mmCIF file of C-alpha atoms in Angstrom:
data_model
loop_
_atom_site.group_PDB
_atom_site.id
_atom_site.type_symbol
_atom_site.label_atom_id
_atom_site.label_comp_id
_atom_site.label_asym_id
_atom_site.label_seq_id
_atom_site.Cartn_x
_atom_site.Cartn_y
_atom_site.Cartn_z
ATOM 1 C CA MET A 1 -0.018 0.000 -0.031
ATOM 2 C CA LEU A 2 1.006 3.494 -0.514
ATOM 3 C CA LYS A 3 2.297 5.492 2.551
ATOM 4 C CA LEU A 4 3.637 8.976 3.122
ATOM 5 C CA GLU A 5 7.332 9.083 4.316
ATOM 6 C CA LEU A 6 8.849 12.210 5.681
ATOM 7 C CA ARG A 7 11.661 13.511 3.470
ATOM 8 C CA ALA A 8 15.009 14.330 5.010
ATOM 9 C CA ALA A 9 14.736 17.761 3.493
ATOM 10 C CA SER A 10 12.008 19.645 1.600
ATOM 11 C CA SER A 11 12.082 18.980 -2.073
ATOM 12 C CA ARG A 12 12.788 22.054 -4.131
ATOM 13 C CA ASN A 13 11.710 20.385 -7.323
ATOM 14 C CA MET A 14 8.284 19.421 -5.904
ATOM 15 C CA ALA A 15 7.733 23.064 -4.789
ATOM 16 C CA TYR A 16 7.680 23.999 -8.450
ATOM 17 C CA LEU A 17 6.173 20.851 -9.834
ATOM 18 C CA SER A 18 3.275 20.889 -7.439
ATOM 19 C CA PRO A 19 1.280 23.580 -9.119
ATOM 20 C CA VAL A 20 1.860 21.835 -12.481
ATOM 21 C CA LEU A 21 0.699 18.507 -11.082
ATOM 22 C CA ALA A 22 -2.213 20.244 -9.344
ATOM 23 C CA LEU A 23 -3.357 21.804 -12.706
ATOM 24 C CA ALA A 24 -3.044 18.457 -14.613
ATOM 25 C CA LEU A 25 -5.187 16.698 -11.997
ATOM 26 C CA THR A 26 -7.740 19.514 -12.130
ATOM 27 C CA ILE A 27 -8.065 19.039 -15.952
ATOM 28 C CA PHE A 28 -8.477 15.284 -15.452
ATOM 29 C CA PHE A 29 -11.098 15.636 -12.782
ATOM 30 C CA GLY A 30 -12.696 18.463 -14.718
ATOM 31 C CA GLY A 31 -13.190 16.076 -17.536
ATOM 32 C CA LEU A 32 -14.971 13.610 -15.220
ATOM 33 C CA VAL A 33 -17.124 16.526 -14.065
ATOM 34 C CA PHE A 34 -18.252 17.147 -17.599
ATOM 35 C CA LEU A 35 -18.882 13.433 -18.058
ATOM 36 C CA ALA A 36 -21.007 13.348 -14.913
ATOM 37 C CA LEU A 37 -23.045 16.294 -16.232
ATOM 38 C CA GLY A 38 -23.781 14.462 -19.353
ATOM 39 C CA LYS A 39 -21.290 16.325 -21.570
ATOM 40 C CA ASN A 40 -18.608 15.028 -23.787
ATOM 41 C CA PRO A 41 -15.407 15.461 -21.678
ATOM 42 C CA LEU A 42 -13.233 16.398 -24.715
ATOM 43 C CA VAL A 43 -15.709 18.945 -25.959
ATOM 44 C CA GLY A 44 -16.169 20.315 -22.472
ATOM 45 C CA LEU A 45 -12.434 20.690 -21.950
ATOM 46 C CA GLN A 46 -12.008 22.273 -25.328
ATOM 47 C CA VAL A 47 -14.725 24.928 -24.725
ATOM 48 C CA PHE A 48 -13.293 25.504 -21.177
ATOM 49 C CA LEU A 49 -9.483 25.567 -21.868
ATOM 50 C CA ILE A 50 -8.944 26.098 -25.674
ATOM 51 C CA GLU A 51 -11.652 28.440 -26.868
ATOM 52 C CA PRO A 52 -10.588 31.299 -24.530
ATOM 53 C CA VAL A 53 -7.270 31.497 -26.362
ATOM 54 C CA ARG A 54 -8.351 30.640 -29.824
ATOM 55 C CA ASN A 55 -7.336 34.145 -31.414
ATOM 56 C CA ALA A 56 -5.900 37.476 -30.603
ATOM 57 C CA PRO A 57 -8.980 39.178 -29.320
ATOM 58 C CA ALA A 58 -9.617 36.226 -27.032
ATOM 59 C CA ILE A 59 -6.075 36.292 -25.747
ATOM 60 C CA ALA A 60 -6.449 40.145 -25.109
ATOM 61 C CA GLU A 61 -9.543 39.416 -23.029
ATOM 62 C CA LEU A 62 -7.499 36.836 -21.060
ATOM 63 C CA LEU A 63 -4.774 39.244 -20.286
ATOM 64 C CA MET A 64 -7.403 41.906 -19.369
ATOM 65 C CA LYS A 65 -8.851 39.559 -16.735
ATOM 66 C CA THR A 66 -5.414 38.531 -15.574
ATOM 67 C CA THR A 67 -4.754 42.155 -14.401
ATOM 68 C CA PRO A 68 -6.868 42.542 -11.308
ATOM 69 C CA LEU A 69 -6.051 38.861 -10.282
ATOM 70 C CA VAL A 70 -2.280 39.476 -10.323
ATOM 71 C CA LEU A 71 -2.527 42.830 -8.677
ATOM 72 C CA CYS A 72 -4.426 41.381 -5.787
ATOM 73 C CA ALA A 73 -2.112 38.430 -5.639
ATOM 74 C CA LEU A 74 0.938 40.639 -5.488
ATOM 75 C CA GLY A 75 -0.272 42.156 -2.161
ATOM 76 C CA LEU A 76 -1.497 38.946 -0.751
ATOM 77 C CA SER A 77 1.836 37.315 -1.364
ATOM 78 C CA VAL A 78 3.501 39.978 0.704
ATOM 79 C CA CYS A 79 1.003 39.373 3.537
ATOM 80 C CA TYR A 80 1.424 35.685 3.470
ATOM 81 C CA ARG A 81 5.133 35.797 3.426
ATOM 82 C CA ALA A 82 4.834 37.987 6.587
ATOM 83 C CA ASN A 83 2.506 35.501 8.100
ATOM 84 C CA VAL A 84 -0.472 37.881 8.026
ATOM 85 C CA TRP A 85 -3.433 36.064 6.655
ATOM 86 C CA ASN A 86 -5.381 38.778 4.778
ATOM 87 C CA ILE A 87 -8.574 37.180 3.289
ATOM 88 C CA GLY A 88 -10.207 40.533 2.519
ATOM 89 C CA ALA A 89 -8.563 41.537 -0.905
ATOM 90 C CA GLU A 90 -12.121 41.425 -2.368
ATOM 91 C CA GLY A 91 -13.431 44.185 0.057
ATOM 92 C CA GLN A 92 -10.137 46.203 -0.513
ATOM 93 C CA LEU A 93 -10.758 45.895 -4.215
ATOM 94 C CA ILE A 94 -14.271 47.238 -3.692
ATOM 95 C CA ALA A 95 -13.155 50.028 -1.547
ATOM 96 C CA GLY A 96 -10.599 51.087 -4.141
ATOM 97 C CA GLY A 97 -13.060 50.925 -7.049
ATOM 98 C CA LEU A 98 -15.518 53.006 -5.096
ATOM 99 C CA ALA A 99 -12.903 55.655 -4.227
ATOM 100 C CA ALA A 100 -11.649 55.710 -7.950
ATOM 101 C CA GLY A 101 -15.178 55.948 -9.304
ATOM 102 C CA SER A 102 -16.167 58.704 -6.996
ATOM 103 C CA THR A 103 -13.013 60.698 -8.095
ATOM 104 C CA ILE A 104 -13.802 60.266 -11.730
ATOM 105 C CA LEU A 105 -17.497 61.311 -11.165
ATOM 106 C CA PHE A 106 -16.369 64.351 -9.295
ATOM 107 C CA PHE A 107 -14.444 65.604 -12.370
ATOM 108 C CA ASP A 108 -16.883 64.195 -14.879
ATOM 109 C CA ASN A 109 -19.706 66.224 -13.514
ATOM 110 C CA GLY A 110 -18.298 69.345 -14.964
ATOM 111 C CA THR A 111 -15.416 70.297 -12.735
ATOM 112 C CA PRO A 112 -12.966 72.037 -15.235
ATOM 113 C CA GLY A 113 -9.148 72.395 -15.276
ATOM 114 C CA LEU A 114 -7.692 68.788 -15.395
ATOM 115 C CA SER A 115 -7.000 66.651 -18.413
ATOM 116 C CA GLY A 116 -8.387 63.063 -18.703
ATOM 117 C CA GLY A 117 -4.954 61.640 -18.101
ATOM 118 C CA THR A 118 -4.545 63.636 -14.897
ATOM 119 C CA VAL A 119 -7.865 62.520 -13.601
ATOM 120 C CA LEU A 120 -7.085 58.793 -14.274
ATOM 121 C CA VAL A 121 -3.843 59.224 -12.330
ATOM 122 C CA LEU A 122 -5.780 60.789 -9.391
ATOM 123 C CA ALA A 123 -8.413 58.004 -9.616
ATOM 124 C CA THR A 124 -5.795 55.381 -9.476
ATOM 125 C CA LEU A 125 -4.104 57.012 -6.409
ATOM 126 C CA ALA A 126 -7.638 57.257 -4.871
ATOM 127 C CA GLY A 127 -8.040 53.645 -5.449
ATOM 128 C CA VAL A 128 -4.712 52.740 -3.873
ATOM 129 C CA ILE A 129 -5.504 54.923 -0.855
ATOM 130 C CA GLY A 130 -8.963 53.602 -0.558
ATOM 131 C CA GLY A 131 -7.822 49.982 -0.583
ATOM 132 C CA SER A 132 -4.978 50.731 1.987
ATOM 133 C CA LEU A 133 -7.366 52.538 4.195
ATOM 134 C CA TRP A 134 -9.766 49.593 4.171
ATOM 135 C CA ALA A 135 -6.969 47.181 4.930
ATOM 136 C CA SER A 136 -5.780 49.554 7.744
ATOM 137 C CA ILE A 137 -8.902 48.754 9.738
ATOM 138 C CA THR A 138 -7.870 45.045 9.927
ATOM 139 C CA ALA A 139 -4.275 46.240 10.896
ATOM 140 C CA LEU A 140 -5.667 48.522 13.624
ATOM 141 C CA LEU A 141 -7.872 45.879 15.143
ATOM 142 C CA LYS A 142 -5.171 43.316 14.974
ATOM 143 C CA ASP A 143 -2.646 45.660 16.504
ATOM 144 C CA LYS A 144 -4.617 47.246 19.204
ATOM 145 C CA PHE A 145 -7.044 44.508 20.120
ATOM 146 C CA HIS A 146 -5.355 41.352 18.836
ATOM 147 C CA ALA A 147 -8.420 40.486 16.666
ATOM 148 C CA ASN A 148 -8.015 37.729 14.251
ATOM 149 C CA GLU A 149 -7.117 39.209 10.819
ATOM 150 C CA ILE A 150 -8.738 36.297 8.869
ATOM 151 C CA LEU A 151 -12.137 36.971 10.368
ATOM 152 C CA VAL A 152 -11.873 40.891 10.405
ATOM 153 C CA SER A 153 -10.597 41.189 6.719
ATOM 154 C CA LEU A 154 -13.260 38.634 5.490
ATOM 155 C CA MET A 155 -16.142 40.397 7.386
ATOM 156 C CA LEU A 156 -15.013 43.807 6.109
ATOM 157 C CA THR A 157 -15.519 42.499 2.532
ATOM 158 C CA TYR A 158 -19.405 42.260 3.125
ATOM 159 C CA ILE A 159 -19.289 45.760 4.758
ATOM 160 C CA ALA A 160 -17.500 47.071 1.564
ATOM 161 C CA GLN A 161 -20.185 45.442 -0.609
ATOM 162 C CA LEU A 162 -22.967 47.047 1.444
ATOM 163 C CA LEU A 163 -21.238 50.497 1.345
ATOM 164 C CA LEU A 164 -21.068 50.075 -2.563
ATOM 165 C CA MET A 165 -24.761 49.261 -2.621
ATOM 166 C CA TYR A 166 -25.504 52.349 -0.651
ATOM 167 C CA ALA A 167 -23.459 54.485 -2.994
ATOM 168 C CA VAL A 168 -24.904 53.253 -6.150
ATOM 169 C CA ASN A 169 -28.514 53.757 -4.670
ATOM 170 C CA GLY A 170 -27.731 57.092 -3.223
ATOM 171 C CA PRO A 171 -24.906 59.775 -3.701
ATOM 172 C CA LEU A 172 -23.550 58.190 -6.826
ATOM 173 C CA LYS A 173 -26.786 57.073 -8.504
ATOM 174 C CA ASP A 174 -27.212 58.332 -12.008
ATOM 175 C CA PRO A 175 -30.348 60.651 -11.943
ATOM 176 C CA ASN A 176 -31.023 59.781 -15.628
ATOM 177 C CA GLY A 177 -30.474 56.053 -15.131
ATOM 178 C CA MET A 178 -34.132 55.039 -15.138
ATOM 179 C CA ASN A 179 -33.744 54.226 -11.382
ATOM 180 C CA PHE A 180 -31.166 51.442 -11.933
ATOM 181 C CA PRO A 181 -28.650 51.246 -9.107
ATOM 182 C CA GLN A 182 -25.608 52.478 -10.940
ATOM 183 C CA SER A 183 -23.679 55.623 -11.541
ATOM 184 C CA LYS A 184 -23.432 57.605 -14.920
ATOM 185 C CA VAL A 185 -21.256 56.101 -17.584
ATOM 186 C CA PHE A 186 -17.905 57.768 -17.498
ATOM 187 C CA SER A 187 -16.856 59.955 -20.508
ATOM 188 C CA SER A 188 -14.381 58.370 -22.923
ATOM 189 C CA GLU A 189 -11.518 60.690 -21.720
ATOM 190 C CA TYR A 190 -11.768 59.301 -18.259
ATOM 191 C CA LEU A 191 -11.436 55.612 -19.347
ATOM 192 C CA LEU A 192 -8.137 53.671 -19.381
ATOM 193 C CA PRO A 193 -6.438 53.715 -22.877
ATOM 194 C CA HIS A 194 -6.756 50.408 -24.763
ATOM 195 C CA LEU A 195 -3.603 48.572 -25.848
ATOM 196 C CA MET A 196 -5.254 46.723 -28.754
ATOM 197 C CA ALA A 197 -7.941 48.037 -31.067
ATOM 198 C CA GLY A 198 -11.159 46.107 -30.868
ATOM 199 C CA SER A 199 -10.380 44.608 -27.332
ATOM 200 C CA ARG A 200 -10.805 45.610 -23.792
ATOM 201 C CA LEU A 201 -7.200 45.120 -22.848
ATOM 202 C CA HIS A 202 -6.120 48.418 -21.268
ATOM 203 C CA ILE A 203 -2.975 50.075 -19.999
ATOM 204 C CA GLY A 204 -3.510 48.613 -16.506
ATOM 205 C CA PHE A 205 -1.987 45.390 -17.916
ATOM 206 C CA VAL A 206 1.336 47.179 -18.512
ATOM 207 C CA VAL A 207 1.208 48.620 -14.961
ATOM 208 C CA MET A 208 0.522 45.249 -13.589
ATOM 209 C CA LEU A 209 3.694 43.976 -15.288
ATOM 210 C CA ILE A 210 5.723 46.801 -13.987
ATOM 211 C CA ALA A 211 4.413 46.268 -10.432
ATOM 212 C CA SER A 212 5.292 42.599 -10.538
ATOM 213 C CA ALA A 213 8.850 43.389 -11.474
ATOM 214 C CA VAL A 214 9.022 46.068 -8.626
ATOM 215 C CA MET A 215 7.653 43.566 -6.080
ATOM 216 C CA ALA A 216 10.121 40.931 -7.138
ATOM 217 C CA VAL A 217 12.980 43.394 -6.461
ATOM 218 C CA PHE A 218 11.222 44.360 -3.151
ATOM 219 C CA VAL A 219 10.791 40.709 -2.080
ATOM 220 C CA TYR A 220 14.099 39.197 -3.085
ATOM 221 C CA ARG A 221 16.531 42.243 -3.206
ATOM 222 C CA SER A 222 15.445 44.563 -0.476
ATOM 223 C CA PHE A 223 16.086 44.597 3.249
ATOM 224 C CA ALA A 224 12.522 45.449 3.977
ATOM 225 C CA GLY A 225 11.293 42.419 1.907
ATOM 226 C CA TYR A 226 13.913 40.213 3.780
ATOM 227 C CA ARG A 227 12.589 41.525 7.085
ATOM 228 C CA LEU A 228 9.035 40.735 6.294
ATOM 229 C CA THR A 229 9.917 37.195 5.090
ATOM 230 C CA VAL A 230 12.075 36.439 8.223
ATOM 231 C CA GLY A 231 9.233 37.758 10.382
ATOM 232 C CA GLY A 232 6.827 35.336 8.780
ATOM 233 C CA LEU A 233 9.040 32.252 8.688
ATOM 234 C CA ALA A 234 10.763 32.673 12.097
ATOM 235 C CA PRO A 235 9.061 35.194 14.405
ATOM 236 C CA LEU A 236 11.378 34.486 17.275
ATOM 237 C CA ALA A 237 14.424 34.997 15.074
ATOM 238 C CA ALA A 238 12.955 38.261 13.885
ATOM 239 C CA ARG A 239 12.209 39.443 17.293
ATOM 240 C CA TYR A 240 15.778 38.598 18.263
ATOM 241 C CA ALA A 241 17.140 40.547 15.390
ATOM 242 C CA GLY A 242 15.057 43.603 16.380
ATOM 243 C CA PHE A 243 12.539 43.306 13.479
ATOM 244 C CA SER A 244 9.185 44.776 14.471
ATOM 245 C CA SER A 245 6.189 42.381 14.026
ATOM 246 C CA ARG A 246 4.001 45.441 14.390
ATOM 247 C CA LYS A 247 5.619 47.160 11.470
ATOM 248 C CA ALA A 248 5.464 43.991 9.490
ATOM 249 C CA LEU A 249 1.730 43.869 10.058
ATOM 250 C CA TRP A 250 1.049 47.364 8.968
ATOM 251 C CA THR A 251 3.437 47.329 6.100
ATOM 252 C CA SER A 252 2.098 44.083 4.610
ATOM 253 C CA LEU A 253 -1.610 45.012 4.891
ATOM 254 C CA LEU A 254 -1.158 48.457 3.500
ATOM 255 C CA ILE A 255 0.710 47.088 0.535
ATOM 256 C CA SER A 256 -1.898 44.329 -0.025
ATOM 257 C CA GLY A 257 -4.771 46.842 0.455
ATOM 258 C CA GLY A 258 -3.042 49.371 -1.978
ATOM 259 C CA PHE A 259 -2.635 46.752 -4.702
ATOM 260 C CA ALA A 260 -6.179 45.572 -4.345
ATOM 261 C CA GLY A 261 -7.493 49.137 -4.474
ATOM 262 C CA MET A 262 -5.439 49.663 -7.641
ATOM 263 C CA ALA A 263 -7.140 46.511 -9.255
ATOM 264 C CA GLY A 264 -10.508 48.058 -8.295
ATOM 265 C CA ALA A 265 -9.611 51.444 -9.791
ATOM 266 C CA PHE A 266 -8.478 49.698 -12.975
ATOM 267 C CA GLU A 267 -11.934 47.699 -13.190
ATOM 268 C CA VAL A 268 -14.030 50.824 -12.709
ATOM 269 C CA ALA A 269 -11.984 53.001 -15.182
ATOM 270 C CA GLY A 270 -11.468 50.046 -17.564
ATOM 271 C CA PRO A 271 -13.921 47.384 -18.639
ATOM 272 C CA ILE A 272 -16.789 48.539 -16.527
ATOM 273 C CA GLY A 273 -16.712 52.251 -17.232
ATOM 274 C CA GLN A 274 -18.981 53.201 -14.299
ATOM 275 C CA VAL A 275 -19.764 52.334 -10.673
ATOM 276 C CA LEU A 276 -22.047 49.256 -10.488
ATOM 277 C CA PRO A 277 -23.388 47.252 -7.593
ATOM 278 C CA SER A 278 -20.770 44.515 -8.528
ATOM 279 C CA ILE A 279 -17.271 45.674 -9.350
ATOM 280 C CA SER A 280 -15.664 42.282 -9.111
ATOM 281 C CA PRO A 281 -16.864 38.661 -9.860
ATOM 282 C CA GLY A 282 -14.630 37.499 -6.975
ATOM 283 C CA TYR A 283 -11.140 38.481 -8.069
ATOM 284 C CA GLY A 284 -10.023 39.188 -4.507
ATOM 285 C CA PHE A 285 -10.894 35.662 -3.419
ATOM 286 C CA ALA A 286 -9.559 33.990 -6.587
ATOM 287 C CA ALA A 287 -6.223 35.891 -5.997
ATOM 288 C CA ILE A 288 -5.641 33.726 -2.979
ATOM 289 C CA ILE A 289 -5.328 30.791 -5.233
ATOM 290 C CA VAL A 290 -3.272 32.807 -7.724
ATOM 291 C CA ALA A 291 -0.813 33.777 -4.875
ATOM 292 C CA PHE A 292 -0.239 30.060 -3.969
ATOM 293 C CA ILE A 293 -0.014 28.812 -7.522
ATOM 294 C CA GLY A 294 2.712 31.389 -7.955
ATOM 295 C CA ARG A 295 4.468 30.120 -4.857
ATOM 296 C CA LEU A 296 4.109 33.675 -3.329
ATOM 297 C CA ASN A 297 6.556 34.833 -6.092
ATOM 298 C CA PRO A 298 5.565 38.048 -7.892
ATOM 299 C CA ILE A 299 6.571 36.619 -11.243
ATOM 300 C CA GLY A 300 4.886 33.281 -10.522
ATOM 301 C CA SER A 301 1.625 35.139 -9.774
ATOM 302 C CA ILE A 302 1.427 36.150 -13.439
ATOM 303 C CA LEU A 303 1.294 32.462 -14.373
ATOM 304 C CA GLY A 304 -1.232 31.793 -11.711
ATOM 305 C CA GLY A 305 -3.251 34.867 -12.889
ATOM 306 C CA LEU A 306 -3.365 33.457 -16.355
ATOM 307 C CA VAL A 307 -4.648 30.062 -15.180
ATOM 308 C CA LEU A 308 -7.500 31.605 -13.132
ATOM 309 C CA SER A 309 -8.321 34.074 -15.930
ATOM 310 C CA LEU A 310 -8.567 31.126 -18.210
ATOM 311 C CA PHE A 311 -11.024 29.474 -15.758
ATOM 312 C CA TYR A 312 -13.207 32.650 -15.666
ATOM 313 C CA LEU A 313 -13.490 32.801 -19.460
ATOM 314 C CA GLY A 314 -13.870 29.085 -19.831
ATOM 315 C CA GLY A 315 -16.707 29.139 -17.266
ATOM 316 C CA GLU A 316 -18.569 31.900 -19.164
ATOM 317 C CA LEU A 317 -18.220 29.944 -22.426
ATOM 318 C CA ALA A 318 -19.398 26.682 -20.701
ATOM 319 C CA GLN A 319 -22.487 28.578 -19.608
ATOM 320 C CA SER A 320 -23.266 30.056 -22.995
ATOM 321 C CA ARG A 321 -22.302 26.924 -25.233
ATOM 322 C CA LEU A 322 -22.918 24.020 -22.986
ATOM 323 C CA GLY A 323 -25.720 25.274 -20.840
ATOM 324 C CA LEU A 324 -23.790 24.674 -17.582
ATOM 325 C CA PRO A 325 -24.391 26.616 -14.401
ATOM 326 C CA SER A 326 -22.143 29.575 -13.487
ATOM 327 C CA ALA A 327 -20.928 27.516 -10.545
ATOM 328 C CA ILE A 328 -18.720 25.622 -12.869
ATOM 329 C CA THR A 329 -16.062 28.318 -12.601
ATOM 330 C CA GLY A 330 -15.949 28.158 -8.769
ATOM 331 C CA LEU A 331 -15.974 24.325 -9.034
ATOM 332 C CA PHE A 332 -12.697 24.434 -11.076
ATOM 333 C CA GLN A 333 -11.218 27.061 -8.907
ATOM 334 C CA GLY A 334 -12.025 24.996 -5.699
ATOM 335 C CA MET A 335 -10.629 21.783 -7.304
ATOM 336 C CA LEU A 336 -7.340 23.496 -8.167
ATOM 337 C CA LEU A 337 -6.886 24.886 -4.739
ATOM 338 C CA PHE A 338 -7.815 21.505 -3.059
ATOM 339 C CA LEU A 339 -5.434 19.604 -5.317
ATOM 340 C CA LEU A 340 -2.722 22.244 -4.962
ATOM 341 C CA LEU A 341 -2.779 21.849 -1.193
ATOM 342 C CA ALA A 342 -2.765 18.048 -1.601
ATOM 343 C CA CYS A 343 0.233 18.115 -3.968
ATOM 344 C CA ASP A 344 2.041 20.436 -1.660
ATOM 345 C CA THR A 345 2.192 17.579 0.852
ATOM 346 C CA LEU A 346 4.764 15.987 -1.495
ATOM 347 C CA ILE A 347 7.149 18.860 -0.803
ATOM 348 C CA ASN A 348 7.919 17.433 2.678
ATOM 349 C CA TYR A 349 6.713 13.934 2.201
ATOM 350 C CA ARG A 350 7.289 11.108 -0.493
ATOM 351 C CA LEU A 351 5.079 8.278 -1.506
ATOM 352 C CA ARG A 352 6.442 4.880 -0.698
ATOM 353 C CA TRP A 353 4.974 1.414 -1.560
ATOM 354 C CA LYS A 354 5.087 -0.709 1.460
ATOM 355 C CA LYS A 355 3.831 -4.304 1.632
#
C-alpha cells in the first residue's frame, strides 16, 4: 500500500512541480465532471480551456482579466510571506473601485481644469489609498485588540459590498439612469487607454507587469522584503534581530490593500466604465489561489493569474455553449486549490509502496 514518508529535506523540485501537477489533476477531474453532467469531456475541456485562447482578441480578453487577479495576488503574497493572513482583498478591491469611481465622477460632472490623463492618475491614487485605508482597519484591530485578521478582513468584505450598494443607490446614483442602481457612464476621456484596437485590454496590464517586477525586487533584493519574510518564517528569530512584528503587520496589509485598491480602480475605469453594484466577480478571493499557485512569487503570480483568468473565461463559455451553471467556474477554482494543497504535501513527504 502507498504510505507517506517524511523527507530528510524539503524537495525544491516538488515546490515548483506541485502547481503543474495540481493543474493536470484539475483538468483530469474536470473531464470527469463534464462526463457526470452528461457532456462530452473532450468537448467540454476544449470549450473551457482552448476556446478562450483561440485568437488574438480572445487572448487580449484573457490578459485583461489577468490584471486584477495578479495585482491582488501581489499584495496577498507579501501578507502571506509575513504570516499575515489577509482574506479581504475582495473588500479592499471594492473600496478602491468605489474611491476611484467617486473621483472620476467628481471631475466628470463638470469640474474643469484637469485633463483626462491627470484625472485617471488621481483616480488610481484614490483607489490605492481607498484599498489601503480599508486594509488599515484590519491592521488597527489586530494591532490594538489582537483581533483575528482572517475574520476581520473577511467580514469587512461584506461591509464594503454594502457600502457600494448604498453609494450606487444614493450619492453616486445616475439621476437619468431610469432608477437603476448605478452611476452614470464615464466620459471616454476618463477611461483607461486600450492597448489593442477592438479589445478591452487596457494600459493597466502594463502597470501590472511593472508592479510585478518592482515587487520581485522588493521581496528578493531589499532589506524590507527580507525583514518581512524572516518575520513570517521565524517570528522568534525576527524578534531577536530587532525586527518589529507590528511594523510588518502594517506594512504588509497596507501594501496588500493598495494593490487590491489599484485593481478596483482599473476595473472601474477600464472594462466597467462606471460604478455598478458589483465591481468584481470574486477577483479578490480567486487571487488567494493565484498567490499560492505562484509560490508567493511576484513573477509566478502572473502565471497563476493566467490560469485563473482562463477558468473565468472558460466558465463563461461553458454557460453559453454547453448550458452549464455559473458555478462551474468556482468548481474548477476549488478543485485547483484543493489539489494544490494536496500536492504540496509531497514537498515534505514522498510516496512509498510498502507491503
